[in-house]
Amino acid sequence: RKDGVKRYIEASVSLLQDSSGKPVGFRGITRDVTDRKKAEKKIQENERQYRLLTEKMSDIVWIADMNLKTIYISPSVKNILGFSQEERLRQTLDQQLTPHSLSLVLEALSRELALEKQGNGDPNRTLKMELEYYHRNGSTRWMELIISGLRNDQGVLTRIHGVSRNITDRKRAEEALRKSEERLRSMIQ
């Protein structure tokens, strides 16, 4: 602009021709799109930061629908459980969890849905669980999950959100300590 402020302009120009087809000028329409460009730039920056955050985190962030189908999982699933995001999204819950952990999840979901049905759903409630997941290599990993519900504008529970942290080393250490204590107790007796 004349005052030195830069603006983004979108222009559409067409050639004007006389009756013989000879160019005689141009006709154009211009529109100030500065606000739109600023909004697009802000969205791109937010997406870049979001991508950086999800790619660098050491926990797994996920969202599941009410049928417990995973609909989003962070890229960290590859480092922790060996599966790509695409592979994980195709898996059913029984392909992700050991049978005992699957039963714990189904029991917890049943309890929470019963509370919802009774009108006792708490939008701020979180659930903490320790579950055993399958790794791509056939072994298992213990994960500590913090789970909460996602609700629509009417307050209806529509999805489940969770953050899963690998606690396999801690669980192994606890098991080694338990066995050591059992041996010590046995020797004392």
Short mmCIF file of N, CA and C in Angstrom, two decimals:
data_model
loop_
_atom_site.label_atom_id
_atom_site.label_comp_id
_atom_site.label_asym_id
_atom_site.label_seq_id
_atom_site.Cartn_x
_atom_site.Cartn_y
_atom_site.Cartn_z
N ARG A 1 0.84 -1.19 0.00
CA ARG A 1 0.00 0.00 0.00
C ARG A 1 0.88 1.24 0.00
N LYS A 2 0.29 2.35 -0.21
CA LYS A 2 1.01 3.61 -0.26
C LYS A 2 1.73 3.90 1.06
N ASP A 3 1.13 3.46 2.18
CA ASP A 3 1.74 3.71 3.49
C ASP A 3 2.83 2.70 3.84
N GLY A 4 3.16 1.78 2.93
CA GLY A 4 4.23 0.82 3.16
C GLY A 4 3.78 -0.52 3.73
N VAL A 5 2.53 -0.63 4.14
CA VAL A 5 2.01 -1.89 4.68
C VAL A 5 1.79 -2.87 3.52
N LYS A 6 2.31 -4.07 3.71
CA LYS A 6 2.15 -5.09 2.66
C LYS A 6 0.83 -5.83 2.86
N ARG A 7 0.16 -6.09 1.76
CA ARG A 7 -1.11 -6.82 1.78
C ARG A 7 -1.03 -7.93 0.74
N TYR A 8 -1.78 -9.01 0.98
CA TYR A 8 -1.90 -10.08 -0.01
C TYR A 8 -3.12 -9.81 -0.86
N ILE A 9 -2.92 -9.87 -2.16
CA ILE A 9 -4.01 -9.61 -3.10
C ILE A 9 -4.17 -10.82 -4.00
N GLU A 10 -5.41 -11.21 -4.21
CA GLU A 10 -5.72 -12.27 -5.17
C GLU A 10 -6.32 -11.58 -6.38
N ALA A 11 -5.79 -11.91 -7.55
CA ALA A 11 -6.26 -11.23 -8.75
C ALA A 11 -6.69 -12.25 -9.81
N SER A 12 -7.71 -11.87 -10.54
CA SER A 12 -8.17 -12.66 -11.67
C SER A 12 -8.21 -11.72 -12.87
N VAL A 13 -7.44 -12.07 -13.90
CA VAL A 13 -7.33 -11.18 -15.05
C VAL A 13 -7.71 -11.96 -16.31
N SER A 14 -8.47 -11.30 -17.19
CA SER A 14 -8.80 -11.91 -18.47
C SER A 14 -8.50 -10.92 -19.60
N LEU A 15 -8.14 -11.48 -20.72
CA LEU A 15 -7.78 -10.70 -21.91
C LEU A 15 -9.05 -10.22 -22.61
N LEU A 16 -9.05 -8.94 -22.98
CA LEU A 16 -10.16 -8.39 -23.76
C LEU A 16 -9.73 -8.34 -25.22
N GLN A 17 -10.62 -8.75 -26.10
CA GLN A 17 -10.30 -8.77 -27.53
C GLN A 17 -11.38 -8.02 -28.30
N ASP A 18 -10.96 -7.46 -29.42
CA ASP A 18 -11.96 -6.81 -30.27
C ASP A 18 -12.65 -7.88 -31.12
N SER A 19 -13.52 -7.45 -32.03
CA SER A 19 -14.30 -8.40 -32.82
C SER A 19 -13.43 -9.26 -33.75
N SER A 20 -12.23 -8.79 -34.06
CA SER A 20 -11.35 -9.59 -34.92
C SER A 20 -10.42 -10.50 -34.10
N GLY A 21 -10.53 -10.42 -32.78
CA GLY A 21 -9.70 -11.27 -31.93
C GLY A 21 -8.41 -10.63 -31.50
N LYS A 22 -8.21 -9.36 -31.86
CA LYS A 22 -6.99 -8.65 -31.51
C LYS A 22 -7.08 -8.20 -30.04
N PRO A 23 -6.02 -8.45 -29.25
CA PRO A 23 -6.04 -8.01 -27.84
C PRO A 23 -6.15 -6.49 -27.75
N VAL A 24 -7.05 -6.05 -26.91
CA VAL A 24 -7.23 -4.61 -26.73
C VAL A 24 -7.08 -4.17 -25.27
N GLY A 25 -6.92 -5.12 -24.40
CA GLY A 25 -6.76 -4.75 -22.99
C GLY A 25 -7.00 -5.93 -22.07
N PHE A 26 -7.08 -5.60 -20.82
CA PHE A 26 -7.31 -6.61 -19.79
C PHE A 26 -8.43 -6.15 -18.88
N ARG A 27 -9.11 -7.11 -18.33
CA ARG A 27 -10.12 -6.83 -17.32
C ARG A 27 -9.72 -7.64 -16.09
N GLY A 28 -9.73 -7.02 -14.94
CA GLY A 28 -9.31 -7.74 -13.76
C GLY A 28 -10.13 -7.42 -12.54
N ILE A 29 -10.10 -8.35 -11.65
CA ILE A 29 -10.75 -8.19 -10.35
C ILE A 29 -9.69 -8.52 -9.31
N THR A 30 -9.56 -7.67 -8.33
CA THR A 30 -8.62 -7.96 -7.24
C THR A 30 -9.38 -7.97 -5.93
N ARG A 31 -8.84 -8.78 -5.01
CA ARG A 31 -9.48 -8.91 -3.71
C ARG A 31 -8.38 -9.01 -2.66
N ASP A 32 -8.54 -8.31 -1.56
CA ASP A 32 -7.58 -8.35 -0.45
C ASP A 32 -7.81 -9.65 0.34
N VAL A 33 -6.80 -10.50 0.36
CA VAL A 33 -6.91 -11.80 1.05
C VAL A 33 -5.88 -11.89 2.20
N THR A 34 -5.46 -10.75 2.70
CA THR A 34 -4.44 -10.71 3.75
C THR A 34 -4.89 -11.50 4.99
N ASP A 35 -6.10 -11.30 5.44
CA ASP A 35 -6.57 -12.00 6.64
C ASP A 35 -6.58 -13.51 6.43
N ARG A 36 -7.02 -13.94 5.27
CA ARG A 36 -7.03 -15.38 4.97
C ARG A 36 -5.61 -15.93 4.96
N LYS A 37 -4.68 -15.21 4.35
CA LYS A 37 -3.29 -15.67 4.29
C LYS A 37 -2.67 -15.75 5.68
N LYS A 38 -2.98 -14.78 6.53
CA LYS A 38 -2.48 -14.80 7.91
C LYS A 38 -3.05 -16.01 8.66
N ALA A 39 -4.32 -16.29 8.46
CA ALA A 39 -4.94 -17.45 9.12
C ALA A 39 -4.33 -18.74 8.62
N GLU A 40 -4.08 -18.85 7.31
CA GLU A 40 -3.45 -20.04 6.75
C GLU A 40 -2.05 -20.25 7.32
N LYS A 41 -1.31 -19.15 7.44
CA LYS A 41 0.05 -19.22 7.98
C LYS A 41 0.01 -19.68 9.43
N LYS A 42 -0.95 -19.19 10.21
CA LYS A 42 -1.09 -19.58 11.62
C LYS A 42 -1.44 -21.07 11.72
N ILE A 43 -2.33 -21.55 10.86
CA ILE A 43 -2.70 -22.97 10.84
C ILE A 43 -1.48 -23.83 10.50
N GLN A 44 -0.70 -23.41 9.51
CA GLN A 44 0.50 -24.16 9.13
C GLN A 44 1.49 -24.22 10.29
N GLU A 45 1.66 -23.12 10.99
CA GLU A 45 2.58 -23.09 12.14
C GLU A 45 2.07 -24.00 13.26
N ASN A 46 0.78 -23.97 13.53
CA ASN A 46 0.20 -24.84 14.55
C ASN A 46 0.37 -26.31 14.17
N GLU A 47 0.15 -26.63 12.90
CA GLU A 47 0.32 -28.00 12.43
C GLU A 47 1.77 -28.45 12.55
N ARG A 48 2.72 -27.55 12.24
CA ARG A 48 4.14 -27.87 12.35
C ARG A 48 4.50 -28.16 13.81
N GLN A 49 4.02 -27.33 14.73
CA GLN A 49 4.29 -27.54 16.15
C GLN A 49 3.65 -28.83 16.65
N TYR A 50 2.42 -29.09 16.23
CA TYR A 50 1.72 -30.31 16.62
C TYR A 50 2.48 -31.54 16.12
N ARG A 51 2.91 -31.50 14.86
CA ARG A 51 3.65 -32.61 14.28
C ARG A 51 4.96 -32.85 15.04
N LEU A 52 5.67 -31.77 15.34
CA LEU A 52 6.91 -31.86 16.09
C LEU A 52 6.66 -32.47 17.47
N LEU A 53 5.63 -32.03 18.12
CA LEU A 53 5.29 -32.54 19.45
C LEU A 53 4.96 -34.03 19.41
N THR A 54 4.10 -34.43 18.49
CA THR A 54 3.68 -35.83 18.46
C THR A 54 4.79 -36.76 17.99
N GLU A 55 5.67 -36.26 17.12
CA GLU A 55 6.75 -37.12 16.62
C GLU A 55 7.87 -37.29 17.63
N LYS A 56 8.04 -36.36 18.55
CA LYS A 56 9.14 -36.41 19.50
C LYS A 56 8.75 -36.97 20.87
N MET A 57 7.48 -37.14 21.14
CA MET A 57 7.07 -37.59 22.48
C MET A 57 7.41 -39.07 22.68
N SER A 58 7.64 -39.41 23.95
CA SER A 58 7.99 -40.80 24.26
C SER A 58 6.77 -41.59 24.75
N ASP A 59 5.66 -40.94 24.97
CA ASP A 59 4.41 -41.62 25.32
C ASP A 59 3.57 -41.78 24.06
N ILE A 60 2.61 -42.68 24.13
CA ILE A 60 1.69 -42.87 23.01
C ILE A 60 0.39 -42.14 23.34
N VAL A 61 -0.06 -41.31 22.45
CA VAL A 61 -1.35 -40.63 22.59
C VAL A 61 -2.30 -41.26 21.59
N TRP A 62 -3.51 -41.55 22.03
CA TRP A 62 -4.45 -42.23 21.14
C TRP A 62 -5.88 -41.76 21.40
N ILE A 63 -6.72 -42.00 20.40
CA ILE A 63 -8.16 -41.77 20.51
C ILE A 63 -8.85 -43.00 19.94
N ALA A 64 -9.88 -43.45 20.64
CA ALA A 64 -10.68 -44.59 20.17
C ALA A 64 -12.15 -44.17 20.12
N ASP A 65 -12.90 -44.80 19.21
CA ASP A 65 -14.33 -44.54 19.17
C ASP A 65 -15.01 -45.36 20.28
N MET A 66 -16.30 -45.29 20.36
CA MET A 66 -17.02 -45.97 21.45
C MET A 66 -17.06 -47.49 21.27
N ASN A 67 -16.63 -47.98 20.11
CA ASN A 67 -16.50 -49.43 19.91
C ASN A 67 -15.07 -49.89 20.19
N LEU A 68 -14.26 -48.98 20.76
CA LEU A 68 -12.85 -49.23 21.10
C LEU A 68 -11.97 -49.46 19.88
N LYS A 69 -12.38 -48.91 18.76
CA LYS A 69 -11.57 -48.94 17.55
C LYS A 69 -10.65 -47.71 17.58
N THR A 70 -9.36 -47.94 17.46
CA THR A 70 -8.40 -46.84 17.47
C THR A 70 -8.59 -46.00 16.20
N ILE A 71 -8.80 -44.69 16.39
CA ILE A 71 -9.00 -43.81 15.24
C ILE A 71 -7.86 -42.80 15.10
N TYR A 72 -7.04 -42.67 16.13
CA TYR A 72 -5.81 -41.88 16.04
C TYR A 72 -4.79 -42.49 16.99
N ILE A 73 -3.54 -42.50 16.56
CA ILE A 73 -2.44 -42.92 17.42
C ILE A 73 -1.19 -42.14 17.02
N SER A 74 -0.44 -41.70 18.00
CA SER A 74 0.74 -40.87 17.72
C SER A 74 1.86 -41.72 17.11
N PRO A 75 2.77 -41.07 16.39
CA PRO A 75 3.88 -41.79 15.76
C PRO A 75 4.77 -42.56 16.73
N SER A 76 4.75 -42.19 18.01
CA SER A 76 5.59 -42.86 19.01
C SER A 76 5.24 -44.33 19.18
N VAL A 77 4.12 -44.78 18.65
CA VAL A 77 3.76 -46.20 18.72
C VAL A 77 4.83 -47.05 18.05
N LYS A 78 5.47 -46.51 17.03
CA LYS A 78 6.51 -47.25 16.30
C LYS A 78 7.70 -47.55 17.21
N ASN A 79 8.16 -46.54 17.96
CA ASN A 79 9.31 -46.72 18.84
C ASN A 79 9.00 -47.63 20.03
N ILE A 80 7.79 -47.58 20.53
CA ILE A 80 7.46 -48.30 21.75
C ILE A 80 6.95 -49.71 21.47
N LEU A 81 6.08 -49.86 20.48
CA LEU A 81 5.45 -51.16 20.23
C LEU A 81 5.81 -51.76 18.87
N GLY A 82 6.57 -51.03 18.07
CA GLY A 82 7.05 -51.59 16.81
C GLY A 82 6.09 -51.50 15.64
N PHE A 83 4.88 -51.04 15.84
CA PHE A 83 3.88 -50.95 14.78
C PHE A 83 3.86 -49.55 14.20
N SER A 84 3.64 -49.44 12.89
CA SER A 84 3.43 -48.12 12.29
C SER A 84 2.03 -47.65 12.70
N GLN A 85 1.79 -46.37 12.51
CA GLN A 85 0.46 -45.85 12.81
C GLN A 85 -0.59 -46.56 11.98
N GLU A 86 -0.31 -46.77 10.70
CA GLU A 86 -1.27 -47.41 9.81
C GLU A 86 -1.58 -48.84 10.26
N GLU A 87 -0.53 -49.58 10.65
CA GLU A 87 -0.75 -50.95 11.13
C GLU A 87 -1.62 -50.95 12.37
N ARG A 88 -1.33 -50.05 13.29
CA ARG A 88 -2.07 -50.01 14.55
C ARG A 88 -3.54 -49.66 14.32
N LEU A 89 -3.80 -48.75 13.40
CA LEU A 89 -5.18 -48.36 13.13
C LEU A 89 -6.00 -49.50 12.55
N ARG A 90 -5.35 -50.46 11.91
CA ARG A 90 -6.06 -51.62 11.33
C ARG A 90 -6.31 -52.71 12.37
N GLN A 91 -5.62 -52.68 13.50
CA GLN A 91 -5.74 -53.75 14.48
C GLN A 91 -6.99 -53.61 15.34
N THR A 92 -7.56 -54.76 15.68
CA THR A 92 -8.65 -54.78 16.65
C THR A 92 -8.03 -54.78 18.04
N LEU A 93 -8.84 -54.51 19.04
CA LEU A 93 -8.33 -54.43 20.41
C LEU A 93 -7.73 -55.75 20.88
N ASP A 94 -8.32 -56.88 20.46
CA ASP A 94 -7.76 -58.17 20.88
C ASP A 94 -6.43 -58.47 20.19
N GLN A 95 -6.11 -57.76 19.12
CA GLN A 95 -4.80 -57.89 18.49
C GLN A 95 -3.76 -56.98 19.17
N GLN A 96 -4.23 -56.05 19.97
CA GLN A 96 -3.35 -55.11 20.65
C GLN A 96 -3.01 -55.55 22.07
N LEU A 97 -3.99 -56.13 22.76
CA LEU A 97 -3.87 -56.44 24.19
C LEU A 97 -3.86 -57.94 24.45
N THR A 98 -3.18 -58.32 25.54
CA THR A 98 -3.25 -59.71 25.98
C THR A 98 -4.67 -59.99 26.46
N PRO A 99 -5.09 -61.25 26.51
CA PRO A 99 -6.47 -61.56 26.91
C PRO A 99 -6.84 -61.00 28.29
N HIS A 100 -5.95 -61.11 29.26
CA HIS A 100 -6.26 -60.58 30.60
C HIS A 100 -6.45 -59.07 30.56
N SER A 101 -5.56 -58.36 29.87
CA SER A 101 -5.69 -56.90 29.78
C SER A 101 -6.94 -56.51 29.02
N LEU A 102 -7.28 -57.25 27.98
CA LEU A 102 -8.51 -56.98 27.23
C LEU A 102 -9.72 -57.10 28.15
N SER A 103 -9.75 -58.13 28.99
CA SER A 103 -10.89 -58.29 29.91
C SER A 103 -10.96 -57.13 30.89
N LEU A 104 -9.83 -56.61 31.35
CA LEU A 104 -9.83 -55.46 32.25
C LEU A 104 -10.41 -54.23 31.56
N VAL A 105 -10.05 -54.03 30.30
CA VAL A 105 -10.56 -52.89 29.54
C VAL A 105 -12.06 -53.00 29.35
N LEU A 106 -12.53 -54.18 28.97
CA LEU A 106 -13.97 -54.37 28.73
C LEU A 106 -14.77 -54.18 30.02
N GLU A 107 -14.25 -54.65 31.15
CA GLU A 107 -14.92 -54.45 32.44
C GLU A 107 -14.99 -52.96 32.79
N ALA A 108 -13.89 -52.25 32.60
CA ALA A 108 -13.85 -50.82 32.91
C ALA A 108 -14.81 -50.05 32.02
N LEU A 109 -14.83 -50.37 30.73
CA LEU A 109 -15.75 -49.70 29.82
C LEU A 109 -17.20 -49.96 30.21
N SER A 110 -17.50 -51.18 30.57
CA SER A 110 -18.86 -51.53 30.99
C SER A 110 -19.27 -50.71 32.21
N ARG A 111 -18.38 -50.59 33.19
CA ARG A 111 -18.67 -49.80 34.41
C ARG A 111 -18.90 -48.33 34.05
N GLU A 112 -18.03 -47.78 33.21
CA GLU A 112 -18.14 -46.37 32.85
C GLU A 112 -19.40 -46.09 32.05
N LEU A 113 -19.75 -46.97 31.13
CA LEU A 113 -20.97 -46.78 30.34
C LEU A 113 -22.22 -46.90 31.20
N ALA A 114 -22.17 -47.78 32.21
CA ALA A 114 -23.30 -47.89 33.14
C ALA A 114 -23.47 -46.57 33.91
N LEU A 115 -22.38 -45.97 34.34
CA LEU A 115 -22.47 -44.68 35.03
C LEU A 115 -23.04 -43.61 34.09
N GLU A 116 -22.61 -43.62 32.85
CA GLU A 116 -23.13 -42.67 31.87
C GLU A 116 -24.64 -42.85 31.69
N LYS A 117 -25.06 -44.10 31.59
CA LYS A 117 -26.48 -44.39 31.37
C LYS A 117 -27.33 -43.94 32.55
N GLN A 118 -26.77 -44.04 33.76
CA GLN A 118 -27.48 -43.61 34.97
C GLN A 118 -27.46 -42.09 35.14
N GLY A 119 -26.74 -41.41 34.28
CA GLY A 119 -26.63 -39.96 34.40
C GLY A 119 -25.53 -39.53 35.36
N ASN A 120 -24.67 -40.46 35.75
CA ASN A 120 -23.59 -40.15 36.69
C ASN A 120 -22.24 -40.01 36.01
N GLY A 121 -22.26 -39.72 34.74
CA GLY A 121 -21.00 -39.55 34.01
C GLY A 121 -20.31 -38.27 34.44
N ASP A 122 -19.04 -38.35 34.75
CA ASP A 122 -18.26 -37.19 35.16
C ASP A 122 -17.32 -36.81 34.03
N PRO A 123 -17.53 -35.66 33.41
CA PRO A 123 -16.69 -35.27 32.28
C PRO A 123 -15.21 -35.10 32.65
N ASN A 124 -14.92 -34.95 33.94
CA ASN A 124 -13.54 -34.76 34.38
C ASN A 124 -12.89 -36.03 34.91
N ARG A 125 -13.63 -37.14 34.89
CA ARG A 125 -13.09 -38.38 35.42
C ARG A 125 -11.99 -38.93 34.52
N THR A 126 -10.94 -39.41 35.15
CA THR A 126 -9.89 -40.13 34.43
C THR A 126 -9.75 -41.50 35.07
N LEU A 127 -9.28 -42.41 34.30
CA LEU A 127 -9.08 -43.78 34.74
C LEU A 127 -7.62 -44.12 34.51
N LYS A 128 -6.99 -44.72 35.51
CA LYS A 128 -5.59 -45.13 35.38
C LYS A 128 -5.55 -46.65 35.39
N MET A 129 -4.88 -47.21 34.38
CA MET A 129 -4.81 -48.67 34.26
C MET A 129 -3.40 -49.07 33.85
N GLU A 130 -3.01 -50.30 34.21
CA GLU A 130 -1.78 -50.90 33.73
C GLU A 130 -2.17 -52.11 32.90
N LEU A 131 -1.79 -52.07 31.61
CA LEU A 131 -2.21 -53.11 30.68
C LEU A 131 -1.01 -53.65 29.92
N GLU A 132 -1.14 -54.90 29.49
CA GLU A 132 -0.06 -55.55 28.75
C GLU A 132 -0.42 -55.59 27.27
N TYR A 133 0.44 -54.97 26.46
CA TYR A 133 0.25 -54.86 25.02
C TYR A 133 1.21 -55.77 24.27
N TYR A 134 0.78 -56.20 23.09
CA TYR A 134 1.66 -56.96 22.22
C TYR A 134 2.60 -56.02 21.49
N HIS A 135 3.86 -56.43 21.39
CA HIS A 135 4.85 -55.72 20.57
C HIS A 135 4.87 -56.41 19.21
N ARG A 136 5.29 -55.71 18.20
CA ARG A 136 5.34 -56.28 16.85
C ARG A 136 6.22 -57.53 16.78
N ASN A 137 7.27 -57.60 17.62
CA ASN A 137 8.19 -58.73 17.59
C ASN A 137 7.66 -59.96 18.33
N GLY A 138 6.43 -59.90 18.86
CA GLY A 138 5.83 -61.03 19.54
C GLY A 138 5.92 -60.98 21.06
N SER A 139 6.80 -60.13 21.58
CA SER A 139 6.89 -59.98 23.03
C SER A 139 5.76 -59.06 23.50
N THR A 140 5.75 -58.75 24.78
CA THR A 140 4.74 -57.84 25.31
C THR A 140 5.42 -56.67 26.01
N ARG A 141 4.68 -55.59 26.16
CA ARG A 141 5.13 -54.40 26.88
C ARG A 141 4.02 -53.99 27.84
N TRP A 142 4.42 -53.62 29.04
CA TRP A 142 3.47 -53.09 30.00
C TRP A 142 3.36 -51.59 29.81
N MET A 143 2.13 -51.11 29.79
CA MET A 143 1.87 -49.69 29.58
C MET A 143 0.96 -49.19 30.71
N GLU A 144 1.27 -47.99 31.21
CA GLU A 144 0.40 -47.32 32.16
C GLU A 144 -0.43 -46.33 31.37
N LEU A 145 -1.74 -46.42 31.48
CA LEU A 145 -2.65 -45.58 30.71
C LEU A 145 -3.40 -44.62 31.61
N ILE A 146 -3.53 -43.40 31.15
CA ILE A 146 -4.42 -42.41 31.75
C ILE A 146 -5.49 -42.17 30.70
N ILE A 147 -6.72 -42.51 31.03
CA ILE A 147 -7.81 -42.52 30.06
C ILE A 147 -8.89 -41.53 30.49
N SER A 148 -9.42 -40.81 29.52
CA SER A 148 -10.54 -39.91 29.79
C SER A 148 -11.49 -39.94 28.60
N GLY A 149 -12.68 -39.42 28.82
CA GLY A 149 -13.68 -39.38 27.77
C GLY A 149 -13.65 -38.06 27.01
N LEU A 150 -14.00 -38.12 25.75
CA LEU A 150 -14.19 -36.91 24.93
C LEU A 150 -15.69 -36.79 24.67
N ARG A 151 -16.20 -35.59 24.83
CA ARG A 151 -17.64 -35.37 24.73
C ARG A 151 -17.97 -34.36 23.64
N ASN A 152 -19.18 -34.46 23.10
CA ASN A 152 -19.62 -33.48 22.11
C ASN A 152 -20.16 -32.25 22.83
N ASP A 153 -20.68 -31.29 22.07
CA ASP A 153 -21.17 -30.03 22.65
C ASP A 153 -22.33 -30.23 23.62
N GLN A 154 -23.05 -31.34 23.47
CA GLN A 154 -24.17 -31.63 24.37
C GLN A 154 -23.73 -32.41 25.61
N GLY A 155 -22.44 -32.70 25.72
CA GLY A 155 -21.92 -33.42 26.88
C GLY A 155 -21.99 -34.93 26.77
N VAL A 156 -22.34 -35.42 25.59
CA VAL A 156 -22.46 -36.86 25.38
C VAL A 156 -21.08 -37.45 25.09
N LEU A 157 -20.75 -38.54 25.77
CA LEU A 157 -19.49 -39.24 25.56
C LEU A 157 -19.46 -39.81 24.15
N THR A 158 -18.47 -39.40 23.35
CA THR A 158 -18.41 -39.84 21.95
C THR A 158 -17.13 -40.58 21.61
N ARG A 159 -16.07 -40.34 22.37
CA ARG A 159 -14.78 -40.98 22.10
C ARG A 159 -14.01 -41.15 23.40
N ILE A 160 -12.94 -41.91 23.30
CA ILE A 160 -12.09 -42.15 24.46
C ILE A 160 -10.67 -41.72 24.09
N HIS A 161 -10.05 -41.00 24.99
CA HIS A 161 -8.71 -40.47 24.76
C HIS A 161 -7.77 -41.06 25.82
N GLY A 162 -6.56 -41.36 25.41
CA GLY A 162 -5.62 -41.89 26.39
C GLY A 162 -4.18 -41.52 26.09
N VAL A 163 -3.38 -41.58 27.14
CA VAL A 163 -1.93 -41.44 27.05
C VAL A 163 -1.35 -42.69 27.68
N SER A 164 -0.49 -43.37 26.94
CA SER A 164 0.10 -44.63 27.40
C SER A 164 1.60 -44.48 27.54
N ARG A 165 2.11 -44.88 28.71
CA ARG A 165 3.55 -44.79 28.99
C ARG A 165 4.11 -46.18 29.22
N ASN A 166 5.25 -46.46 28.63
CA ASN A 166 5.90 -47.76 28.76
C ASN A 166 6.46 -47.92 30.18
N ILE A 167 5.97 -48.93 30.90
CA ILE A 167 6.44 -49.19 32.27
C ILE A 167 7.00 -50.62 32.37
N THR A 168 7.41 -51.18 31.25
CA THR A 168 7.90 -52.56 31.22
C THR A 168 9.07 -52.77 32.16
N ASP A 169 10.04 -51.87 32.15
CA ASP A 169 11.21 -52.01 33.02
C ASP A 169 10.80 -51.99 34.49
N ARG A 170 9.89 -51.10 34.85
CA ARG A 170 9.42 -51.04 36.23
C ARG A 170 8.72 -52.34 36.64
N LYS A 171 7.87 -52.86 35.76
CA LYS A 171 7.16 -54.11 36.06
C LYS A 171 8.14 -55.27 36.23
N ARG A 172 9.17 -55.32 35.39
CA ARG A 172 10.17 -56.37 35.51
C ARG A 172 10.92 -56.25 36.83
N ALA A 173 11.27 -55.03 37.21
CA ALA A 173 11.97 -54.81 38.48
C ALA A 173 11.09 -55.21 39.66
N GLU A 174 9.81 -54.90 39.60
CA GLU A 174 8.87 -55.29 40.66
C GLU A 174 8.77 -56.80 40.76
N GLU A 175 8.73 -57.47 39.61
CA GLU A 175 8.64 -58.94 39.60
C GLU A 175 9.92 -59.56 40.15
N ALA A 176 11.08 -59.01 39.79
CA ALA A 176 12.35 -59.52 40.32
C ALA A 176 12.42 -59.32 41.82
N LEU A 177 11.97 -58.19 42.32
CA LEU A 177 11.94 -57.94 43.76
C LEU A 177 11.01 -58.90 44.46
N ARG A 178 9.84 -59.15 43.89
CA ARG A 178 8.88 -60.09 44.50
C ARG A 178 9.49 -61.48 44.60
N LYS A 179 10.15 -61.95 43.52
CA LYS A 179 10.78 -63.27 43.55
C LYS A 179 11.91 -63.33 44.56
N SER A 180 12.68 -62.26 44.65
CA SER A 180 13.77 -62.20 45.62
C SER A 180 13.24 -62.26 47.04
N GLU A 181 12.18 -61.55 47.31
CA GLU A 181 11.55 -61.58 48.64
C GLU A 181 11.00 -62.96 48.95
N GLU A 182 10.42 -63.63 47.96
CA GLU A 182 9.91 -65.00 48.17
C GLU A 182 11.06 -65.95 48.52
N ARG A 183 12.18 -65.84 47.79
CA ARG A 183 13.34 -66.69 48.09
C ARG A 183 13.87 -66.42 49.50
N LEU A 184 13.96 -65.17 49.86
CA LEU A 184 14.45 -64.78 51.19
C LEU A 184 13.51 -65.32 52.27
N ARG A 185 12.20 -65.17 52.06
CA ARG A 185 11.21 -65.65 53.02
C ARG A 185 11.31 -67.18 53.14
N SER A 186 11.50 -67.85 52.00
CA SER A 186 11.62 -69.30 52.00
C SER A 186 12.88 -69.73 52.76
N MET A 187 13.98 -69.02 52.58
CA MET A 187 15.23 -69.36 53.28
C MET A 187 15.08 -69.14 54.78
N ILE A 188 14.39 -68.10 55.17
CA ILE A 188 14.21 -67.82 56.60
C ILE A 188 13.32 -68.87 57.24
N GLN A 189 12.31 -69.33 56.54
CA GLN A 189 11.40 -70.33 57.10
C GLN A 189 12.10 -71.67 57.15
#
